[in-house]
Tab-separated table of C-alpha atoms in Angstrom:
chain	number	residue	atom	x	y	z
A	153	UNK	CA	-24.302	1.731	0.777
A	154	UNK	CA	-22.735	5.181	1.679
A	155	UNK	CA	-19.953	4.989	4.005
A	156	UNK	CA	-19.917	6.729	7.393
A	157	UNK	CA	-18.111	9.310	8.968
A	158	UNK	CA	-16.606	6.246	11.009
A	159	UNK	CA	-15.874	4.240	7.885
A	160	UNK	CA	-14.453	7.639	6.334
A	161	UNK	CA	-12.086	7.975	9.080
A	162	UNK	CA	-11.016	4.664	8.931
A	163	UNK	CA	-9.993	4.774	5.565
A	164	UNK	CA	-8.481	8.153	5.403
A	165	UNK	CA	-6.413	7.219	9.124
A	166	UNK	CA	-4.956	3.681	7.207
A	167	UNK	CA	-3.841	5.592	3.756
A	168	UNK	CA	-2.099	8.549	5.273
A	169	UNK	CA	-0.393	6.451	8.566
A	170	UNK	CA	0.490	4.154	5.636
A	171	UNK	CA	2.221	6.549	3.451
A	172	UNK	CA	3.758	8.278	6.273
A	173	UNK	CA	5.300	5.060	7.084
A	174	UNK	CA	7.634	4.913	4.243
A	175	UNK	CA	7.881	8.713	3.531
A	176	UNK	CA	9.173	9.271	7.241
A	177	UNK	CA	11.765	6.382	6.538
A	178	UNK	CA	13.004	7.691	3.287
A	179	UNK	CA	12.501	11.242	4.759
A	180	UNK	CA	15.701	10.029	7.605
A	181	UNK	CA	17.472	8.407	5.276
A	182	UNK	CA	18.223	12.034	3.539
A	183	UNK	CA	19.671	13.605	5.717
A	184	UNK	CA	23.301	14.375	6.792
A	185	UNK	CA	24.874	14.921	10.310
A	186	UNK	CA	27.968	15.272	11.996
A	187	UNK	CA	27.999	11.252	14.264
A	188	UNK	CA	30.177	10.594	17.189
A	189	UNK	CA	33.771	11.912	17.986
A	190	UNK	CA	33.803	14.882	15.474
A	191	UNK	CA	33.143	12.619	12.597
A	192	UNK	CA	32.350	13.870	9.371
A	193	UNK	CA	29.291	14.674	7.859
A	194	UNK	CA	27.527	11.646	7.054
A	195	UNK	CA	23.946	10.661	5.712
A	196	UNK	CA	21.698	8.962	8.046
A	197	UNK	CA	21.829	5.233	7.318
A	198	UNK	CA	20.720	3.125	9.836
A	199	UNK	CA	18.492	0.552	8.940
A	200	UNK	CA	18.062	-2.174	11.421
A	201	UNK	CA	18.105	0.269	13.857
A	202	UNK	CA	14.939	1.707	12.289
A	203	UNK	CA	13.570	-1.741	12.131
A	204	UNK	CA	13.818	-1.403	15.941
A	205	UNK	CA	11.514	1.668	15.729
A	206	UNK	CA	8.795	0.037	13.814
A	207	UNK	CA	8.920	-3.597	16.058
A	208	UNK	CA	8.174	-0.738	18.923
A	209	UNK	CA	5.526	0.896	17.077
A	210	UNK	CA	3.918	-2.210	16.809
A	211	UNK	CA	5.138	-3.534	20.219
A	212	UNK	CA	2.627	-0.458	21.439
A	213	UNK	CA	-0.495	-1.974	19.390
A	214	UNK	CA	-0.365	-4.208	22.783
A	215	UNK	CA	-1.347	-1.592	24.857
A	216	UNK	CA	-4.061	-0.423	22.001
A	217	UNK	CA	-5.523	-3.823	22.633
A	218	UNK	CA	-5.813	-3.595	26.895
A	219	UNK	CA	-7.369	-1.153	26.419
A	220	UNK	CA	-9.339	-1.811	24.307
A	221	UNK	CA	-10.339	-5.059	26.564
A	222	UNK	CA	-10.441	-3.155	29.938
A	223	UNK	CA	-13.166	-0.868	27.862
A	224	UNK	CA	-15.361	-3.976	26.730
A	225	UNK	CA	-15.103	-4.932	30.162
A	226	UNK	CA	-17.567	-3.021	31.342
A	227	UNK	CA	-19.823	-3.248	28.234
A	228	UNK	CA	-21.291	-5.490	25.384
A	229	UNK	CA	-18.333	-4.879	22.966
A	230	UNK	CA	-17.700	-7.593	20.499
A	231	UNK	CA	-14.479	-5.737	19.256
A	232	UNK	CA	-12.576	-7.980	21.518
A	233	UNK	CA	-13.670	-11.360	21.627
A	234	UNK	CA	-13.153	-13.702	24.581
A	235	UNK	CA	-9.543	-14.861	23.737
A	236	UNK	CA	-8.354	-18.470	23.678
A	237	UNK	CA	-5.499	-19.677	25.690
A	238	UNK	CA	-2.527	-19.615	23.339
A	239	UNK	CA	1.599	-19.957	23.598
A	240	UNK	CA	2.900	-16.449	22.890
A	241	UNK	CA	5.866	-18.781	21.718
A	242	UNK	CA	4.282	-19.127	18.538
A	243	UNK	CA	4.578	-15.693	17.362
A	244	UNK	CA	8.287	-15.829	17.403
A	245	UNK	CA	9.296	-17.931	13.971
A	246	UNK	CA	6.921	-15.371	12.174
A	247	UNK	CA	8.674	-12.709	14.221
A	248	UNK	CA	11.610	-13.932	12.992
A	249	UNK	CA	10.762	-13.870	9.342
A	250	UNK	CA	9.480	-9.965	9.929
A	251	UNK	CA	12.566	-9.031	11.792
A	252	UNK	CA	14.773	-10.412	8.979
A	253	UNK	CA	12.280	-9.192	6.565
A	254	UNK	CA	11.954	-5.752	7.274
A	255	UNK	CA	15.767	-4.855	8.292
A	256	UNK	CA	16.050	-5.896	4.662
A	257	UNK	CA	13.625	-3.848	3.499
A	258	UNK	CA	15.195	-0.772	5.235
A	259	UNK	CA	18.557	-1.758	4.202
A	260	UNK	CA	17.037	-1.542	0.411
A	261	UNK	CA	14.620	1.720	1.180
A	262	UNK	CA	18.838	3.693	1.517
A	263	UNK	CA	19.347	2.418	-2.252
A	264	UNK	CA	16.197	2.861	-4.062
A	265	UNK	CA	13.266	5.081	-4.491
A	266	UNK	CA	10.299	5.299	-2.225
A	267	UNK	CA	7.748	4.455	-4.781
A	268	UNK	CA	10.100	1.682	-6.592
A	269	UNK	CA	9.923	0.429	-2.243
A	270	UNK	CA	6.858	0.567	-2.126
A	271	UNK	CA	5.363	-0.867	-5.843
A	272	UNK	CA	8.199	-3.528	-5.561
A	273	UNK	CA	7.112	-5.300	-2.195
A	274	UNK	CA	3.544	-6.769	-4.205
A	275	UNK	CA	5.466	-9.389	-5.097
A	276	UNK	CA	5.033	-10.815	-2.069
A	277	UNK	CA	1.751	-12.229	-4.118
A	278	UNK	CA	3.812	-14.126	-5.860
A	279	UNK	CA	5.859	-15.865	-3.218
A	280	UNK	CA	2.414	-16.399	-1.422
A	281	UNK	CA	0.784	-17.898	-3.714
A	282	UNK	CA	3.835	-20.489	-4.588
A	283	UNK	CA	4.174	-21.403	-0.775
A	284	UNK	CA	0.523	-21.721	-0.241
A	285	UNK	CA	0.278	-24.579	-2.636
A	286	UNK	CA	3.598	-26.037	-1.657
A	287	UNK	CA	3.349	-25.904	2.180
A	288	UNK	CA	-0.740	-25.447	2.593
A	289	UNK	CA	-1.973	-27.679	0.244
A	290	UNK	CA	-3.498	-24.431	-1.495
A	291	UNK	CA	-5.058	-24.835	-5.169
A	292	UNK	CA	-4.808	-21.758	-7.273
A	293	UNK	CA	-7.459	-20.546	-9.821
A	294	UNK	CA	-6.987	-20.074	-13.566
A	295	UNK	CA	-7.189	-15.853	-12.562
A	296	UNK	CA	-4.714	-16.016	-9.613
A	297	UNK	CA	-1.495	-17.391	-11.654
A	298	UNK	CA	-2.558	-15.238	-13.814
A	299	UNK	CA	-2.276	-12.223	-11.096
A	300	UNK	CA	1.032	-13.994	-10.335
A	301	UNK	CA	1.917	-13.989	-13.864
A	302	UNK	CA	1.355	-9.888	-14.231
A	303	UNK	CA	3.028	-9.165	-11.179
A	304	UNK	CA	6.497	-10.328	-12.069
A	305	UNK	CA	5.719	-8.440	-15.742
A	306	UNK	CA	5.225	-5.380	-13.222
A	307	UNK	CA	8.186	-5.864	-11.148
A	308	UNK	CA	10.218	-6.275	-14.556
A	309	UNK	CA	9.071	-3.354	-15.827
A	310	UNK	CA	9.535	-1.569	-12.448
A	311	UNK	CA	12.960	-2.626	-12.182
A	312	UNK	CA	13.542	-1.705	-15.820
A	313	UNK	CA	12.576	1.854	-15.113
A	314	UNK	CA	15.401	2.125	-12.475
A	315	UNK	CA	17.616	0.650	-14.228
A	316	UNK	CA	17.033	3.096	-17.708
A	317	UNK	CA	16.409	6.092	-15.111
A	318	UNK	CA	18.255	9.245	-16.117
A	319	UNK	CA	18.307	10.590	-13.247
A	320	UNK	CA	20.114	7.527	-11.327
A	321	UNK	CA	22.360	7.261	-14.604
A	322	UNK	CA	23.788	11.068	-14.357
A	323	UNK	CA	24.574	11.336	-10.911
A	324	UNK	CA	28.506	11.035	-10.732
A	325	UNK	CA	29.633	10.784	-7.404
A	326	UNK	CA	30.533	14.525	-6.913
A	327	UNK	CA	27.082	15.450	-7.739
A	328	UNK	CA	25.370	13.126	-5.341
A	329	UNK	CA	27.881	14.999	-2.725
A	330	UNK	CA	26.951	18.636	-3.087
A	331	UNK	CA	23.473	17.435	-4.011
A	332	UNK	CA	23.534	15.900	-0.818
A	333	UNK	CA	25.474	18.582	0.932
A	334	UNK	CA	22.156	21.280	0.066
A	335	UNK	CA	19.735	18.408	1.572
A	336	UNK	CA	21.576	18.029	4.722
A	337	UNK	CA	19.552	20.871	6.310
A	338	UNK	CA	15.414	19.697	5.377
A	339	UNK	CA	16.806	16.032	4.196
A	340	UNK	CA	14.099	17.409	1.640
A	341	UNK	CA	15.491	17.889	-1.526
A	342	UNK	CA	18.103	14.877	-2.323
A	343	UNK	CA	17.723	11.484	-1.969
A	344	UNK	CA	21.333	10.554	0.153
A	345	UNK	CA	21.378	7.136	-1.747
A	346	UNK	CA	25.403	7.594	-0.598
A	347	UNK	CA	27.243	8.905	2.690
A	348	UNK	CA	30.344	10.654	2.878
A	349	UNK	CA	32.271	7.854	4.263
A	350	UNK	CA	32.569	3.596	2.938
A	351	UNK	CA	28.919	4.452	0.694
A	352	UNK	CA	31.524	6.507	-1.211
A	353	UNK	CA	33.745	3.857	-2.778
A	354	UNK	CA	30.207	1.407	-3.811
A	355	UNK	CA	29.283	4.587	-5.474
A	356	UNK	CA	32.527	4.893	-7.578
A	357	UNK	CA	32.724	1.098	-8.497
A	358	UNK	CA	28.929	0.678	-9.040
A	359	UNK	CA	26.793	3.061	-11.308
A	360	UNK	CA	24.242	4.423	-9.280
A	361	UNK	CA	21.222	3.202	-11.284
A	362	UNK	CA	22.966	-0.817	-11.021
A	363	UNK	CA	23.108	0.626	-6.859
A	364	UNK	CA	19.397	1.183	-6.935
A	365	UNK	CA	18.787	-2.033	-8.791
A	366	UNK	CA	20.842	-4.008	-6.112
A	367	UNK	CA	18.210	-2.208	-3.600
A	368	UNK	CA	15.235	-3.298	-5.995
A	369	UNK	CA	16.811	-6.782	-6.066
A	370	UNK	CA	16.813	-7.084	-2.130
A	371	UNK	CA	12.945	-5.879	-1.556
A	372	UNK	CA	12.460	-8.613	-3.488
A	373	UNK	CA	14.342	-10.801	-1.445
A	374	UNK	CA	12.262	-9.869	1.717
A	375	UNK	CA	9.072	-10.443	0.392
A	376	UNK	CA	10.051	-14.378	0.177
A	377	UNK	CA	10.970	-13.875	4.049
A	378	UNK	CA	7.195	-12.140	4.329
A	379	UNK	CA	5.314	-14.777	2.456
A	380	UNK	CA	7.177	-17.769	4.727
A	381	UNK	CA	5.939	-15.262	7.688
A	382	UNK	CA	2.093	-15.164	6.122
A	383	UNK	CA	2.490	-18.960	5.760
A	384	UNK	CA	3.756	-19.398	9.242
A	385	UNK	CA	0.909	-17.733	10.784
A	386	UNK	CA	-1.668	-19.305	8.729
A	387	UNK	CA	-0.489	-22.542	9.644
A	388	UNK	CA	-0.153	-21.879	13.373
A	389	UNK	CA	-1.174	-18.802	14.308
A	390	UNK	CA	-4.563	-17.705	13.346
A	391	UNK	CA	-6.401	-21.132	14.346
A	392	UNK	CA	-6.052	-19.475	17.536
A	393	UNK	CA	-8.590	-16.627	17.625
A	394	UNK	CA	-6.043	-13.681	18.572
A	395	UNK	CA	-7.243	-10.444	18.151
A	396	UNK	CA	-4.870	-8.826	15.517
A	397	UNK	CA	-4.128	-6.069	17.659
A	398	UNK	CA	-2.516	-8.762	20.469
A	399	UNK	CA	-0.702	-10.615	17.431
A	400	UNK	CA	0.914	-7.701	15.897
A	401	UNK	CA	1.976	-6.315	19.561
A	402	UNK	CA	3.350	-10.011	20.616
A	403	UNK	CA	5.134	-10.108	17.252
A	404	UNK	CA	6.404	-6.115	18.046
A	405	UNK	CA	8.162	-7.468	21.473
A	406	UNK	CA	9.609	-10.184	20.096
A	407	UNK	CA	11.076	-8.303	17.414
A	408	UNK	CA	11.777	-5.394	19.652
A	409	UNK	CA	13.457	-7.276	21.977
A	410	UNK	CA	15.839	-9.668	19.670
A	411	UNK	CA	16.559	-6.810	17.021
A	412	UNK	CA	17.841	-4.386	20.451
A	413	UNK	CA	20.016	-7.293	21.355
A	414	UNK	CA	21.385	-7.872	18.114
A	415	UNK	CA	22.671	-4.406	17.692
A	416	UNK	CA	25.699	-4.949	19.725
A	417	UNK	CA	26.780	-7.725	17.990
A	418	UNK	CA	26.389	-5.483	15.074
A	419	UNK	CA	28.271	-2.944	16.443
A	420	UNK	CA	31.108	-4.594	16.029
A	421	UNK	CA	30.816	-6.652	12.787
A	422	UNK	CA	32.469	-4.861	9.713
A	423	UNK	CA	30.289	-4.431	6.835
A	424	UNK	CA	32.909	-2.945	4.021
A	425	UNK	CA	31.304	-0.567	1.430
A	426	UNK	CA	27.921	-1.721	2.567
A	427	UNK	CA	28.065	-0.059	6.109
A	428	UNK	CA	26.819	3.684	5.919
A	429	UNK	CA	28.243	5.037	9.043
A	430	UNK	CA	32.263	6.016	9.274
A	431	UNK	CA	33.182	2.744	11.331
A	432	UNK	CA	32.515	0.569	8.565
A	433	UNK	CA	30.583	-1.815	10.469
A	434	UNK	CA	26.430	-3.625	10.181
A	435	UNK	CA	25.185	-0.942	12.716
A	436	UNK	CA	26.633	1.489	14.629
A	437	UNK	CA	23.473	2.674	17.158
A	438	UNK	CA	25.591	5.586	18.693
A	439	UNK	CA	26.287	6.855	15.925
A	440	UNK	CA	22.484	7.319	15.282
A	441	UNK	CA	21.684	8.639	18.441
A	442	UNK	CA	24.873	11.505	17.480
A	443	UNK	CA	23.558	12.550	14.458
A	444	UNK	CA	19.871	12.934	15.840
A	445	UNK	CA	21.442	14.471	18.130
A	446	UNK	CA	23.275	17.067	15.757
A	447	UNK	CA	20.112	17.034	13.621
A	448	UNK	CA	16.910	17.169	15.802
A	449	UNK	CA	14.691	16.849	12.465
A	450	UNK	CA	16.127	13.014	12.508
A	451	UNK	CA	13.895	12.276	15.401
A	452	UNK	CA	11.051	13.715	14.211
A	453	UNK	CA	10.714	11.263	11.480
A	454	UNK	CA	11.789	8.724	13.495
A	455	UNK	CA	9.109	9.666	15.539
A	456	UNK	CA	6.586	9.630	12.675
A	457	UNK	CA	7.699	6.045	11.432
A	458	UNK	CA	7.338	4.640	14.576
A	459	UNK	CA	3.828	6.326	15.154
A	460	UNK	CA	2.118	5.738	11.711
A	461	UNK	CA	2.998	2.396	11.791
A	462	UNK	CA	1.087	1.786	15.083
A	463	UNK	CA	-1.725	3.704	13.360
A	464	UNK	CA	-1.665	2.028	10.248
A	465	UNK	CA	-2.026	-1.581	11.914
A	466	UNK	CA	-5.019	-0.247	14.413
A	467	UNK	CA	-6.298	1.595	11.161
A	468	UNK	CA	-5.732	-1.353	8.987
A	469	UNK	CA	-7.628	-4.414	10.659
A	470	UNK	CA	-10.485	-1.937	11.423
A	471	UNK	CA	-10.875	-1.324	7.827
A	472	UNK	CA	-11.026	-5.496	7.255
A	473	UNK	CA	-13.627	-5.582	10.194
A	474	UNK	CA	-16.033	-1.914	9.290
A	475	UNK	CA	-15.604	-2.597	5.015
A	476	UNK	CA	-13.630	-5.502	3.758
A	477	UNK	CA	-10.314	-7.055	3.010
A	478	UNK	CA	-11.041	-5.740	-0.484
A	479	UNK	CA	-11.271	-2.070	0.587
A	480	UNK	CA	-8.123	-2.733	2.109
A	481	UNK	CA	-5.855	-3.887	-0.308
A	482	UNK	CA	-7.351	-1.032	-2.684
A	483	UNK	CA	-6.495	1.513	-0.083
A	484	UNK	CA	-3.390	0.000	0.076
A	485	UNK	CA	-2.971	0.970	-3.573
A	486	UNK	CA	-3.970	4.259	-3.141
A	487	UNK	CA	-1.284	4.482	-0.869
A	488	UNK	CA	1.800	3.762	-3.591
A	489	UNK	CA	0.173	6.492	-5.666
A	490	UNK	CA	0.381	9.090	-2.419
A	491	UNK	CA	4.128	8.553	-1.919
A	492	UNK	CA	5.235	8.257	-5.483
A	493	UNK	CA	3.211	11.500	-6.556
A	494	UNK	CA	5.212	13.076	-2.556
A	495	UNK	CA	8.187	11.729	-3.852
A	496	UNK	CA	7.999	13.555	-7.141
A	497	UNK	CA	6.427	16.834	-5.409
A	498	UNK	CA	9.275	16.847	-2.852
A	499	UNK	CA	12.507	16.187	-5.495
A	500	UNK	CA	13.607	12.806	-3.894
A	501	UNK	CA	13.087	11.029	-7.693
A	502	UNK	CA	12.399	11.970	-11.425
A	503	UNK	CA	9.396	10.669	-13.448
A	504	UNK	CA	9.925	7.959	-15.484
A	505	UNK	CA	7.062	6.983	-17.456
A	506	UNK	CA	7.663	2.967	-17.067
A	507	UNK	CA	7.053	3.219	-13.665
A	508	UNK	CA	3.514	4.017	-14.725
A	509	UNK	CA	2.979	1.106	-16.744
A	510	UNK	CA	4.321	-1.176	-14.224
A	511	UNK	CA	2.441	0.288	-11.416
A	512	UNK	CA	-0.838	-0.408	-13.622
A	513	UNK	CA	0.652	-3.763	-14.266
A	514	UNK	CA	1.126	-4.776	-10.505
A	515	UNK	CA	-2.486	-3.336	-9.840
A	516	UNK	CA	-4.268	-5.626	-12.885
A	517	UNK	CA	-1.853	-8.900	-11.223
A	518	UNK	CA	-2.872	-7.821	-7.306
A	519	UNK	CA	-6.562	-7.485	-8.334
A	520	UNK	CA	-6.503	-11.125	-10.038
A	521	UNK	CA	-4.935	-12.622	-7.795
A	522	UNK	CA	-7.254	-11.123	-4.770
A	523	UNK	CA	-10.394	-12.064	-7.083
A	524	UNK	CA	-11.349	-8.157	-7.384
A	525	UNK	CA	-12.320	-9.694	-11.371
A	526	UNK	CA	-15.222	-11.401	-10.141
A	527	UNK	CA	-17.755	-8.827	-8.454
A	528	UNK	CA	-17.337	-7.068	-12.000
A	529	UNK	CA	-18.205	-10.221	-14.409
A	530	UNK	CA	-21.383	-11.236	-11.803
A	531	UNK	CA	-22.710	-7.440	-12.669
A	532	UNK	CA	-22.445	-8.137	-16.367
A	533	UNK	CA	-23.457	-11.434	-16.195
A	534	UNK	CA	-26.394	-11.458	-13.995
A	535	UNK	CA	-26.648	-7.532	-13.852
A	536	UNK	CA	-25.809	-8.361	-9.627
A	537	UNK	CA	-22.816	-8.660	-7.075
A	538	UNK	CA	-21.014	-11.929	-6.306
A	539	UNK	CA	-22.046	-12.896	-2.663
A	540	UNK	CA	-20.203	-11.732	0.026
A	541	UNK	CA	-18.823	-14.591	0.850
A	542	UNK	CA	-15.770	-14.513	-1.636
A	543	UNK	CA	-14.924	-11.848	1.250
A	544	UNK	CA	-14.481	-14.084	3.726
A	545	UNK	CA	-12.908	-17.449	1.509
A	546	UNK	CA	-9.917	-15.902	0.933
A	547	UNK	CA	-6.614	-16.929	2.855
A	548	UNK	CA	-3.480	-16.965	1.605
A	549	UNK	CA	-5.064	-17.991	-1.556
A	550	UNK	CA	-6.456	-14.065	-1.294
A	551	UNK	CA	-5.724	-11.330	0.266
A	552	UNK	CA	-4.658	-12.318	3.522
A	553	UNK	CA	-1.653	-10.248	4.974
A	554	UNK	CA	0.609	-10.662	7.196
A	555	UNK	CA	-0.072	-9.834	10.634
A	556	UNK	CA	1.578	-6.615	10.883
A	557	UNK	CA	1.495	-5.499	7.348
A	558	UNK	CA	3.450	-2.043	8.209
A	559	UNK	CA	7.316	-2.311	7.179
């Protein structure tokens, strides 16, 4: 059946909100501005404070759902389903998981690629599956270990390509300077995977490409932090009947709330060669509000993370509800191809031809493991679709996501 114009929207809405998600993150993280007290020229490196930004974006998928209610108040509108009494106390371990999860996640998104960010988080698959039969009692199929089993030959080939990428391996430090000085203006044409201040000294006693790797290594890291998020809310969160948007809007304020608080602590804990702004500490939060300051063009993608990912959520579960979960996660796919074929357009990374292969790799191991196999072998074999119903069977065992599948 042709989709409609509706269904069309949908689907367009949820793959460009979802690239501009990580394109607007990578897009601040390139640029360079003067900070607080006259400091020098640094790049923009503040990632838990942009994990504040996206807990708001989806802290205003709240209001998306009031209204939402107030409008099927006055009409039959099964979009928002009578809603069960629930503790909103239960969305904060999961909260917890995404708020460690993601400031990872933007921590790693300063030392690697966009597309290597965005290919490298399906192993959260992988993680998902493991915990599902551990914690959940889960049992896996014969085709979904072996989905598990390509993805980590993806994200080996993935992380091989950084590793044996030219264009990492040439960059001495005083080229990523003045490359980085000719960005500072656009944060367009050089990926600022150093600052000008503590990022300096990593750079000279690390290689760059072993730098990106150490970024590849900690995406990696978060996704174990997503999938004991997914199975937190499967276990106690979605026998509840929430609407989505409500869960990914109470799981915004928490996140919003504990990540704001955090950031004076952070202020004042010193970080070494890992901190990217000139105090040397975790976060420094006035220092980001100097340089967007000095560098208006730092808000706007700002701006555009935190919108997009509101977008993308809304955009997301409506997809699940008008077409399927399926349609989804292959959207979602599209959307890696959109920002690595950006990334290349706008300069911020070189082609490597591995990444290819373990791009394709990670797609044949996602579309095992979500059962995408079996619609195909029922047309050969009975020359008709599977039912439906595999649609609807699959949990964590398929291609559930997490609540507020937007870092």
């Amino acid at each position: 059946m042709a989709w409609t114009k509706y269904q069309l929207f949908l689907a367009g809405l949820m793959l460009v909100t979802g690239s501009i998600n990580t394109l607007s993150a990578k897009w601040a993280d390139n640029f360079m501005a003067e900070g607080c007290g006259g400091s020098k020229e640094h790049s923009f490196q503040h990632p838990f404070l942009q994990a504040v930004g996206m807990f708001l974006g989806e802290f205003s998928c709240l209001a998306a759902f009031y209204l939402l209610r107030c409008r099927a108040a006055g009409q039959s509108d099964s979009s928002v389903d009578p809603q069960q009494p629930f503790n909103p106390l239960l969305f904060l371990p999961p909260a917890l998981c995404d708020m460690t999860g993601t400031s990872l996640m933007y921590v790693a998104l300063n030392m690697t690629s966009a597309s290597s960010f965005q290919m490298l988080r399906g192993a959260v698959i992988i993680f998902t599956g493991l915990f599902s039969v551990a914690f959940l009692g889960r049992r896996l199929v014969l085709s979904q270990w072996l989905g598990i089993l390509a993805t980590i030959a993806g994200l080996v080939v993935v992380g091989l390509a950084d590793l044996l990428s030219k264009h990492d391996s040439q960059h001495k430090l005083s080229e990523v300077i003045t490359g980085a000085a000719r960005g500072r203006d656009t944060g367009l044409p050089y990926p600022a995977l150093s600052s000008l201040g503590a990022q300096h000294r990593l750079i000279q006693a690390l290689p760059c490409a072993i730098y990106q790797a150490l970024g590849d290594l900690l995406i990696i890291m978060a996704q174990i932090i997503v999938a004991i998020q997914m199975v937190l809310e499967e276990k106690f969160v979605y026998k509840h009947n929430v609407h989505p948007l409500r869960a990914v809007g109470t799981e915004g304020l928490f996140g919003f709330v504990i990540l704001s608080l955090l950031l004076v602590p952070m202020y004042y804990i010193p970080a070494g060669s890992f901190s990217g702004n000139p105090r040397g500490t975790l976060e420094d939060a006035l220092d980001a509000f100097c340089q967007v300051g000095q560098q208006p063009l730092i808000a706007v993608a700002l701006l555009g993370n935190i919108s997009s990912i509101a977008f993308f959520n809304f955009a997301g579960i409506s997809v699940t509800k008008e077409l399927s979960a399926t349609t989804r996660m292959v959207l979602d796919s599209l959307r890696t191809v959109v920002i690595w074929a950006l990334s290349l357009a706008l300069g911020w990374e070189a082609f490597h031809a591995l990444q290819i292969l373990g791009f394709l790799i990670l797609l044949i191991g996602t579309a095992l493991y979500n059962g995408l196999h079996r619609p195909l072998l029922g047309r050969l074999s009975r020359g008709r679709p599977l039912a439906e119903e595999s649609e609807q069977e699959r949990l964590l065992g398929g291609t559930r996501t997490p609540i507020n599948d937007a870092s």
